[in-house]
CSV table of C-alpha atoms and ligand atoms in Angstrom, one decimal:
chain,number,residue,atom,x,y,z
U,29,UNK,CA,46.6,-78.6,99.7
U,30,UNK,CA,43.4,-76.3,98.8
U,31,UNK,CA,42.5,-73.9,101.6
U,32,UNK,CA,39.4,-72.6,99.7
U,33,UNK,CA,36.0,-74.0,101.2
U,34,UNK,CA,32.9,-73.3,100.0
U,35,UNK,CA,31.7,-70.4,102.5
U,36,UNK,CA,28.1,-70.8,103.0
U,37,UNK,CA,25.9,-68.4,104.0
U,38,UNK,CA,23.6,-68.3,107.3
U,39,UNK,CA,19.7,-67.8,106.3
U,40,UNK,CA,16.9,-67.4,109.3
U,41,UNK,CA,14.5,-70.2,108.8
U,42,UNK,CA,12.7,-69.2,112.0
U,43,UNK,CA,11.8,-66.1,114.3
U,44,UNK,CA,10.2,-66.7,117.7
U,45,UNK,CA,9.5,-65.1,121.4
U,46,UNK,CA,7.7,-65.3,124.4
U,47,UNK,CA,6.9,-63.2,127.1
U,48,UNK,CA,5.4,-63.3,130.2
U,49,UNK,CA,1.8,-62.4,131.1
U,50,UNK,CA,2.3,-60.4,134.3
U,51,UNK,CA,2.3,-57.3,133.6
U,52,UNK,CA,4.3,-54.3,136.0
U,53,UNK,CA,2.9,-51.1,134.7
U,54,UNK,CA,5.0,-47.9,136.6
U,55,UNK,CA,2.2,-46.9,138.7
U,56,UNK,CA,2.9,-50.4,139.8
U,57,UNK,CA,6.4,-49.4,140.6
U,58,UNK,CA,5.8,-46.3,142.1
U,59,UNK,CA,3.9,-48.1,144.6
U,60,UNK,CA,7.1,-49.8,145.7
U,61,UNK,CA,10.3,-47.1,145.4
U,62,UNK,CA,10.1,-43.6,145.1
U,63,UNK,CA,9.3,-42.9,141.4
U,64,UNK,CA,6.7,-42.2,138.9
U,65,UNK,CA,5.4,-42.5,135.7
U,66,UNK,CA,6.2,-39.5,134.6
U,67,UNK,CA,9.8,-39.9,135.4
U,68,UNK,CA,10.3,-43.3,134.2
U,69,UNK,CA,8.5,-42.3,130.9
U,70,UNK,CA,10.5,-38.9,130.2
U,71,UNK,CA,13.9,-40.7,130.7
U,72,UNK,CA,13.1,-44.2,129.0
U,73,UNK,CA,9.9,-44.5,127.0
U,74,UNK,CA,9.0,-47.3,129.2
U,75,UNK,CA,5.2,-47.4,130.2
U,76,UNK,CA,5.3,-50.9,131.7
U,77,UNK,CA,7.5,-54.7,131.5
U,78,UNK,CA,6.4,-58.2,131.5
U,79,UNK,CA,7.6,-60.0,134.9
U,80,UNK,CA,7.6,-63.8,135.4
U,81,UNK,CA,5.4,-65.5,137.5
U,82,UNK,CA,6.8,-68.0,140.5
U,83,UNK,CA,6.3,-71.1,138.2
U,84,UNK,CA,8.3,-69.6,135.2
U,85,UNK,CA,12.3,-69.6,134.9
U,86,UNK,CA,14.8,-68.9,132.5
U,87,UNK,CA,14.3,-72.2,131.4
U,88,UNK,CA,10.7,-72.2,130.7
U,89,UNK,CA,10.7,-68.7,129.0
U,90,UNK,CA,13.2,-69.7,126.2
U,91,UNK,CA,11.8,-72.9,126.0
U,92,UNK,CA,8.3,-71.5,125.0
U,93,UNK,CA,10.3,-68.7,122.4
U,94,UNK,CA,11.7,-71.9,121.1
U,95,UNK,CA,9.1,-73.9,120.8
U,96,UNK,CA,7.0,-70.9,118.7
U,97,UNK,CA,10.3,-70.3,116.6
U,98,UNK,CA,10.3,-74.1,115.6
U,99,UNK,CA,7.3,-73.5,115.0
U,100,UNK,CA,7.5,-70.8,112.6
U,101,UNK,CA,11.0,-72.5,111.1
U,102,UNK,CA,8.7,-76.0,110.2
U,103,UNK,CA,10.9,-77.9,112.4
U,104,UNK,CA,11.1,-80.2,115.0
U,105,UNK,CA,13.7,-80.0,117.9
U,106,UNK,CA,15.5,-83.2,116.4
U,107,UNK,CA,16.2,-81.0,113.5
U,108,UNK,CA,18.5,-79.1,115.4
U,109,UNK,CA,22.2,-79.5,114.9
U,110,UNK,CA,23.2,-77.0,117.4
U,111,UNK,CA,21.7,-74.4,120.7
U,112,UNK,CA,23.2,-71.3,121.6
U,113,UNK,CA,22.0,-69.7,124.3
U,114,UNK,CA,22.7,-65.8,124.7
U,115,UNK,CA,21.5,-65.4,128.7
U,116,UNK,CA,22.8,-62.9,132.1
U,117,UNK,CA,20.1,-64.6,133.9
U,118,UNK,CA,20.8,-68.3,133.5
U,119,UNK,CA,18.6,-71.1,134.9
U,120,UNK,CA,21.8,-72.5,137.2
U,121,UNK,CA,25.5,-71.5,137.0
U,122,UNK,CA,26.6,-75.1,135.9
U,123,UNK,CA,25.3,-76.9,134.2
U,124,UNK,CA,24.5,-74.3,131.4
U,125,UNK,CA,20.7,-73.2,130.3
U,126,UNK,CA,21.4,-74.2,126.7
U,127,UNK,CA,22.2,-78.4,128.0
U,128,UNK,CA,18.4,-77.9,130.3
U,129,UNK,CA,16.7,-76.3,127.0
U,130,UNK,CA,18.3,-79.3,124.4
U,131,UNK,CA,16.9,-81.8,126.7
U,132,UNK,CA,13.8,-79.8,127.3
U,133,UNK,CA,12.6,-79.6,123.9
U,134,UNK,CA,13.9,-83.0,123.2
U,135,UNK,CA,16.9,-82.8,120.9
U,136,UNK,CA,19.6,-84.9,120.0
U,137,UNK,CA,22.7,-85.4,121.6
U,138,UNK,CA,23.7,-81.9,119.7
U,139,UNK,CA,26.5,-79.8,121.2
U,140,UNK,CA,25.0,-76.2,122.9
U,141,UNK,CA,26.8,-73.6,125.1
U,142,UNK,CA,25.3,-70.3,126.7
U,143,UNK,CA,26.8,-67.4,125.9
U,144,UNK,CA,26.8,-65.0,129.1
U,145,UNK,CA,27.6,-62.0,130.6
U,146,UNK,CA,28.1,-60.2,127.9
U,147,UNK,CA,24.7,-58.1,128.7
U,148,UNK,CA,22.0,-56.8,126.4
U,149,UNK,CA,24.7,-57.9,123.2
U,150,UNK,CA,24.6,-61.3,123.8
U,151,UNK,CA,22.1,-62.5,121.1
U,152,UNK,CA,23.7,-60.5,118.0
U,153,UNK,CA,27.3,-61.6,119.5
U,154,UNK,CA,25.7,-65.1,119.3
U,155,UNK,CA,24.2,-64.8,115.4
U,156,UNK,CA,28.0,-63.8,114.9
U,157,UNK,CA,28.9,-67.0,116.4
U,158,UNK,CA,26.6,-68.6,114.5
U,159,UNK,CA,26.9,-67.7,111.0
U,160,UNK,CA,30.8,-68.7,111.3
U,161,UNK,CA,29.8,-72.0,112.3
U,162,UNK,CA,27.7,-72.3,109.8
U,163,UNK,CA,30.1,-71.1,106.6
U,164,UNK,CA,32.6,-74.0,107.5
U,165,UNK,CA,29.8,-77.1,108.2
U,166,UNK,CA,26.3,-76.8,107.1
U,167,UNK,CA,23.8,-77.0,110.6
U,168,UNK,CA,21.0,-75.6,111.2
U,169,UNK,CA,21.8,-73.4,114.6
U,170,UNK,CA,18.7,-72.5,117.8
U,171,UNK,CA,19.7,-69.0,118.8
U,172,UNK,CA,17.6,-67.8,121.8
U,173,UNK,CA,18.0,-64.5,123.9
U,174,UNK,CA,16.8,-64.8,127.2
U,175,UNK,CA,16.2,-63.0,130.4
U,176,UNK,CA,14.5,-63.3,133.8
U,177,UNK,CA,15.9,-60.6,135.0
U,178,UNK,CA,13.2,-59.4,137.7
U,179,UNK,CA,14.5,-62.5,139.9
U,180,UNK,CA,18.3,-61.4,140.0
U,181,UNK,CA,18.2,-57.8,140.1
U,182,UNK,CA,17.6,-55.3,144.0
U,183,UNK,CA,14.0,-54.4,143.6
U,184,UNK,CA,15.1,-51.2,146.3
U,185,UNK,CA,17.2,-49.4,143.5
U,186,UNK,CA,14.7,-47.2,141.8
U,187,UNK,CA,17.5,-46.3,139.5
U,188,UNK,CA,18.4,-49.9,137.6
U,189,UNK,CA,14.9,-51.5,138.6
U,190,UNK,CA,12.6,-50.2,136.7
U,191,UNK,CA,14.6,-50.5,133.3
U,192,UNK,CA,14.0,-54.3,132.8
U,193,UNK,CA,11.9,-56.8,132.1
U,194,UNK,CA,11.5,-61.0,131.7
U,195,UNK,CA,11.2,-62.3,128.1
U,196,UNK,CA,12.6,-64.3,125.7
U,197,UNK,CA,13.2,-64.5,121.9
U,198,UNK,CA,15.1,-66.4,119.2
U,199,UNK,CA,15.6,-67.4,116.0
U,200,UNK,CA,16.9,-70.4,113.8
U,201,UNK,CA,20.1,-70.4,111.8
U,202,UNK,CA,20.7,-72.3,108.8
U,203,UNK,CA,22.6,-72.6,105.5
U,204,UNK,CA,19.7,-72.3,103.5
U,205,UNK,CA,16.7,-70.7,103.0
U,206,UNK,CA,14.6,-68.5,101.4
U,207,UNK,CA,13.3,-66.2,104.3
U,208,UNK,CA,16.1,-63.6,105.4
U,209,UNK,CA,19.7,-64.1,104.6
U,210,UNK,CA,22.4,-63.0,107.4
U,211,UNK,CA,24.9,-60.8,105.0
U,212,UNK,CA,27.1,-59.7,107.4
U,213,UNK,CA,28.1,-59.1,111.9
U,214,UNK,CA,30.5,-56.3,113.1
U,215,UNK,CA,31.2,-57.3,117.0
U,216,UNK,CA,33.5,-55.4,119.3
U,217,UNK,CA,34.4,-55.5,123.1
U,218,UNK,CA,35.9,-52.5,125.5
U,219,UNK,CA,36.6,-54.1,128.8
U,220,UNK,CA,38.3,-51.5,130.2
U,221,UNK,CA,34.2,-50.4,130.9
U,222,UNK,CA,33.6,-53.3,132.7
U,223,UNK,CA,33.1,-51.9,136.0
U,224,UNK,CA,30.4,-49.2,134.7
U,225,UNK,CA,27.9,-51.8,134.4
U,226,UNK,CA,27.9,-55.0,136.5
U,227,UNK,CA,26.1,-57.2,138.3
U,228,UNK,CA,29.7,-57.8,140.2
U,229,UNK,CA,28.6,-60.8,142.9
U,230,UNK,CA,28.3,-64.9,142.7
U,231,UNK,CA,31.7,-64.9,140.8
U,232,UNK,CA,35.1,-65.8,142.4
U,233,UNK,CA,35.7,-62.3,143.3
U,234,UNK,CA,32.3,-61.7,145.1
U,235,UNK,CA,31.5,-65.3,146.3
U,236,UNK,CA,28.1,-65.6,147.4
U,237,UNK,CA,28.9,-66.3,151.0
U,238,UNK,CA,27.6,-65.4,154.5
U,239,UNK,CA,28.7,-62.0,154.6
U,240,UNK,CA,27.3,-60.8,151.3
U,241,UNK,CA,24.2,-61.9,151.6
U,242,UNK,CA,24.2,-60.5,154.7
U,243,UNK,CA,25.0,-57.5,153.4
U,244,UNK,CA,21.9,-57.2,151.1
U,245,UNK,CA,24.0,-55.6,148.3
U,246,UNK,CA,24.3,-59.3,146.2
U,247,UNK,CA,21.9,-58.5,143.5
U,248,UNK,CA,22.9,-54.7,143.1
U,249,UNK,CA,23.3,-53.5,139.5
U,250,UNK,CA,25.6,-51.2,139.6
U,251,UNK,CA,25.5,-48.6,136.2
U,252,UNK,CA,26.6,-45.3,135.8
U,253,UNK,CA,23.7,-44.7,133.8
U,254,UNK,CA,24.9,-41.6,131.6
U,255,UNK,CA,28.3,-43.5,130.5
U,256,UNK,CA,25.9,-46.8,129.4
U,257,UNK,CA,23.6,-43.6,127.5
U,258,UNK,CA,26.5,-42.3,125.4
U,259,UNK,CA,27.9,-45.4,124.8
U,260,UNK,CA,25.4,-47.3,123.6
U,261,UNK,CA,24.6,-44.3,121.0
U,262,UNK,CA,28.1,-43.8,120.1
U,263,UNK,CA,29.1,-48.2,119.7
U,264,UNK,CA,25.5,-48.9,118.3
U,265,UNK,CA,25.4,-46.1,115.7
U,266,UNK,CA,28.9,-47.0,114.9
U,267,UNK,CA,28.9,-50.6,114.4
U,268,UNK,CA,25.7,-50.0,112.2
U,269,UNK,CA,27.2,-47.7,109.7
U,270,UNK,CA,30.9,-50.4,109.9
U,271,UNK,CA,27.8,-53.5,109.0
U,272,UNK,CA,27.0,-51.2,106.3
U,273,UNK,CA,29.7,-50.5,105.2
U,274,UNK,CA,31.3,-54.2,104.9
U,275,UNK,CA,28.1,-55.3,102.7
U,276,UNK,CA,28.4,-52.2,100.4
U,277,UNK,CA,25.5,-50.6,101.5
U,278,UNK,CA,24.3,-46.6,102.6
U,279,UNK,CA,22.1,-46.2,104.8
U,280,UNK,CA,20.0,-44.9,102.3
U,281,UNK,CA,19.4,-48.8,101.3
U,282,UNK,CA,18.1,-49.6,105.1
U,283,UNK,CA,14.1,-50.2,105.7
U,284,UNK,CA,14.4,-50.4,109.4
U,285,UNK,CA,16.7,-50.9,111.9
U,286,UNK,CA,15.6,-53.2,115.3
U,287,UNK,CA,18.0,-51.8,118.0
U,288,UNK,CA,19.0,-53.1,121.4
U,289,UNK,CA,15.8,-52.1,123.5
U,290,UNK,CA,17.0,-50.1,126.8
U,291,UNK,CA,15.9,-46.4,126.3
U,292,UNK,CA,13.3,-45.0,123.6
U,293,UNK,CA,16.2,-41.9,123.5
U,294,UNK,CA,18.9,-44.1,122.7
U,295,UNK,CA,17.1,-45.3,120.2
U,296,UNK,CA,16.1,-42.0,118.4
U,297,UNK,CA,19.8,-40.9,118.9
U,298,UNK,CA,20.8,-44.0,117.3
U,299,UNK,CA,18.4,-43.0,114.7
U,300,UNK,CA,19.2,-39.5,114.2
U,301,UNK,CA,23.3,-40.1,114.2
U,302,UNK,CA,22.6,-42.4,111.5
U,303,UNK,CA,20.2,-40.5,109.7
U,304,UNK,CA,17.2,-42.8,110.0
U,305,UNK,CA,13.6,-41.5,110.6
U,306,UNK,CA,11.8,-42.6,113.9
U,307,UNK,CA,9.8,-44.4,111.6
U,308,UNK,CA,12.4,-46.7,110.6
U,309,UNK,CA,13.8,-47.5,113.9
U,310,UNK,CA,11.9,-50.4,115.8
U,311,UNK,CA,10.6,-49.5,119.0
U,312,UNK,CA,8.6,-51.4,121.7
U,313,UNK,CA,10.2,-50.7,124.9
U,314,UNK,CA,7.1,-48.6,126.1
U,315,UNK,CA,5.6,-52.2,126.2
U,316,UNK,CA,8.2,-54.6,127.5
U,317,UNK,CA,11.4,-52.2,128.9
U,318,UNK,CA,14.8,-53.7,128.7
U,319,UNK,CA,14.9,-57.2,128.6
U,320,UNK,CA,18.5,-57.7,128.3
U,321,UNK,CA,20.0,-60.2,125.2
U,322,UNK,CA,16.1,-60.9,124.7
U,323,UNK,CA,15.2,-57.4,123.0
U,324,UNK,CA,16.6,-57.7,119.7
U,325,UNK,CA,15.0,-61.0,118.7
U,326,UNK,CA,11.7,-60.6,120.6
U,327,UNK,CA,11.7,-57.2,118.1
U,328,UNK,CA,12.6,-59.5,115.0
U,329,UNK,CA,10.1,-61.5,115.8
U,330,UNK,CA,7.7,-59.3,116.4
U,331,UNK,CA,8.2,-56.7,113.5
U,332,UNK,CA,7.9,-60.1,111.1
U,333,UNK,CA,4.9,-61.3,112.7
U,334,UNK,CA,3.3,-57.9,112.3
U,335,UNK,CA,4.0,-58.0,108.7
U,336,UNK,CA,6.3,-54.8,108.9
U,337,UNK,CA,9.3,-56.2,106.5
U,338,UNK,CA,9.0,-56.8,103.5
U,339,UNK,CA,10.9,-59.4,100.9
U,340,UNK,CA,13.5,-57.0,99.8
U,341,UNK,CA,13.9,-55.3,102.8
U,342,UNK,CA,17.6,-54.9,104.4
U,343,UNK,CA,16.7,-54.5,108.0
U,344,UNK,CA,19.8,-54.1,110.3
U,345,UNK,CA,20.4,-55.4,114.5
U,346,UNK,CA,22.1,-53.9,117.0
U,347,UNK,CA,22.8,-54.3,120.4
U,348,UNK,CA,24.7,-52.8,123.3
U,349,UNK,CA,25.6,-54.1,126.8
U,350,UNK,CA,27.9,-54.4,129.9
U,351,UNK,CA,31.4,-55.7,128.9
U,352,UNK,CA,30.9,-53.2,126.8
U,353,UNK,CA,30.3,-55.2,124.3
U,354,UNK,CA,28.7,-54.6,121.0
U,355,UNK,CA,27.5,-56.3,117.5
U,356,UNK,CA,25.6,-54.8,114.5
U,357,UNK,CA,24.1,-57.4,111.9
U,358,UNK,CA,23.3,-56.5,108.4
U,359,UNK,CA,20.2,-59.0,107.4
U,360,UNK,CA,18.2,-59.5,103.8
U,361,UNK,CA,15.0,-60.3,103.8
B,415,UT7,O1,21.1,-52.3,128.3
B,415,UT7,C1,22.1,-51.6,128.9
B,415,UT7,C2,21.6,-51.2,130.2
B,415,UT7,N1,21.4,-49.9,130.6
B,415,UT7,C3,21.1,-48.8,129.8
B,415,UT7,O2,21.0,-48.8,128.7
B,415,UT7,C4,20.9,-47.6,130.6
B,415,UT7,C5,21.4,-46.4,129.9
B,415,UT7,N2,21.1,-45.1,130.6
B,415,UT7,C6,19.9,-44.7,130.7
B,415,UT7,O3,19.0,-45.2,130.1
B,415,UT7,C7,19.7,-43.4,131.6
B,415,UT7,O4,20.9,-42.9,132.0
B,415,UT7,C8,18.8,-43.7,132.8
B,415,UT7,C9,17.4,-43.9,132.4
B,415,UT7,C10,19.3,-44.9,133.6
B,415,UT7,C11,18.8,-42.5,133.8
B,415,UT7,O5,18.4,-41.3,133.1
B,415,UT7,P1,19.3,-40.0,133.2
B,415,UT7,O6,18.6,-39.0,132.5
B,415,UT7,O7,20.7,-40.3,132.8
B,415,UT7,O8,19.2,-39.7,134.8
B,415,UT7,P2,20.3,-39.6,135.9
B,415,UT7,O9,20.9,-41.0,136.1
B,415,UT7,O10,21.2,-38.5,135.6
B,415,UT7,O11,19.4,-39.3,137.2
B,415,UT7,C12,18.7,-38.1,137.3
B,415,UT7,C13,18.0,-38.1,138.6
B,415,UT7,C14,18.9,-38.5,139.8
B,415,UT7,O12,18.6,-37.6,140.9
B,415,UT7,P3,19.6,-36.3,141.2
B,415,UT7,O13,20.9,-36.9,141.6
B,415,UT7,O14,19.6,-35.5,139.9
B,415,UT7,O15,18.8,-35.7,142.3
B,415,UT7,C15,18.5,-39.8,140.2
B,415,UT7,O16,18.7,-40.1,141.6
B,415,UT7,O17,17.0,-39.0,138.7
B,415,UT7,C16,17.0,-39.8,139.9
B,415,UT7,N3,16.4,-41.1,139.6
B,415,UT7,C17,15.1,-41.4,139.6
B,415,UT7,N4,14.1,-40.6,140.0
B,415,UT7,C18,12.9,-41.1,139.9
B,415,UT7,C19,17.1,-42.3,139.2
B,415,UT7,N5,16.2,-43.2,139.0
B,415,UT7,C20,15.0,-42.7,139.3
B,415,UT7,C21,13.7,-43.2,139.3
B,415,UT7,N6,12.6,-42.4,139.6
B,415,UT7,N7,13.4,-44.5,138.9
């Protein structure tokens, strides 16, 4: 029998992303908890986030970064074969987000799945999903990163608060195209971290109940802050230079990288153990703070819409988040 199959390759025939209009600037914040611009802005780079208004969900926020990323792709939803949703925040527990977005935008009967918990990695975890699919049966694959995270999170605790905001972005996978190719995905997991940074009740463990709720302490965050900061340097820079190395490449050959959106000083780390000028790392979370599994393609999108790659570019993603879990993408343009 012949095991070879043609592999194919996964191209991005769309970028897309949405965020919400509300803005929360951190004189807004320190109107609420003890805290100030100053601080926020020294630790973080974070000026101010996007939060959702009442009528807004999950659902509604990838919906719109879908709907702009069809957009951009020239498709309609029935051209879908596939949805994977990469989400912390989803719009229900059962049934998943990605089964209310496919009948939302008004796809087929295609199959979709969420991919959650896995934190701020979740969309570049998902594009390695993705491009496996892909190599083994041609489809053309709706990947959306999506967080409300305002609505889950204890708006008491100055210290995980005022990290995050809502938004939404996402791209579409497919075997061909001439756009941006997908060369290559290092992902990697440590769950022996998992208790550094969790969001530990509603599961079986924790169930939401009257003595948790009663309790106040059902939407607490709970990060040791410093351990996620030298983590996310160390497994981000890491898995970037592994990408590059799969694909043959130094990072000599990289235009830009568009990094997991958390902290402006994990980004410049990332930058500087890798070698990179500021210049060539993407920034933007002075303007919309940590959006979870959202960052990275919101960034994508919005580096391509401002016309900052260029054909012939190789632009790399990476992403870091509680698990730990961690990915590093390698894409062509
Ligand atoms: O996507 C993954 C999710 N999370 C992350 O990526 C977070 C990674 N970690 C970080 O970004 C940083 O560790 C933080 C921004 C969270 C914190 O910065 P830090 O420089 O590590 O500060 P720290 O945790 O060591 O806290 C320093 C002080 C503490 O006070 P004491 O104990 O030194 O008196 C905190 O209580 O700052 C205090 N603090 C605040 N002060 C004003 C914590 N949050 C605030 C706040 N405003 N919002």
């Amino acid at each position: 029998m012949n095991v070879f199959r043609l592999r194919l390759m996964a191209h991005f025939l769309g970028f897309g992303g949405y965020v919400p209009e509300q803005i929360m600037t951190n004189a807004d914040w320190a109107q609420l908890v003890d805290t100030s611009d100053e601080w926020i802005t020294q630790r973080t780079g974070i000026k101010q986030r996007r939060f959702a208004a009442p009528d807004e969900s999950t659902l509604t926020l990838a919906a719109n970064a879908s709907r702009v990323t069809l957009s951009d792709a020239g498709l309609d939803a029935r051209d879908i074969d596939e949805i994977i949703v990469a989400t912390d925040t989803p719009e229900l527990y059962t049934p998943d987000t990605s089964a209310l977005l496919q009948e939302e935008l008004g796809c087929r009967n295609i199959p979709t799945y969420d991919l959650g918990g896995s934190g701020c990695a979740g969309f570049v975890q998902a594009l390695d999903v993705a491009r496996a699919r892909i190599a083994f049966e041609p489809r053309k694959i709706l990947i959306v990163g999506v967080e409300l995270i305002s609505r889950m999170m204890d708006w008491k605790d100055r210290a995980t608060a005022v990290l995050f905001g809502d938004g939404a972005g996402a791209v579409v996978l497919g075997p061909e195209g001439s756009r941006a190719r997908l060369l290559d995905v290092v992902s990697g997991t440590e769950g022996r971290y998992a208790d550094i940074l969790t969001l530990a009740s509603g599961g079986t463990r924790n169930p939401f109940n009257e003595l948790t709720l009663a309790s106040g302490d059902y939407n607490r965050i709970v990060m040791d802050g410093r351990r996620v900061f030298i983590e996310a340097v160390r497994r981000m820079s890491e898995a970037s230079a592994q990408v590059l190395d799969k694909i043959g490449k130094k990072v000599a050959d990289v235009a830009m990288v568009i990094p997991h959106q958390a902290n402006l000083r994990i980004i410049e780390a990332v930058g500087k153990k890798l070698g990179l000028s500021d210049d060539q790392m993407y920034v933007n979370v002075h303007e919309y703070g940590n959006t979870g599994s959202a960052t990275v393609p919101f960034a994508l999108h919005e580096a391509v819409q401002k016309g900052l790659i260029a054909k012939g570019d190789l632009v790399l993603l990476t992403a870091f988040g509680a698990g730990f879990h961690w990915s590093a993408a390698a894409v062509q343009f």
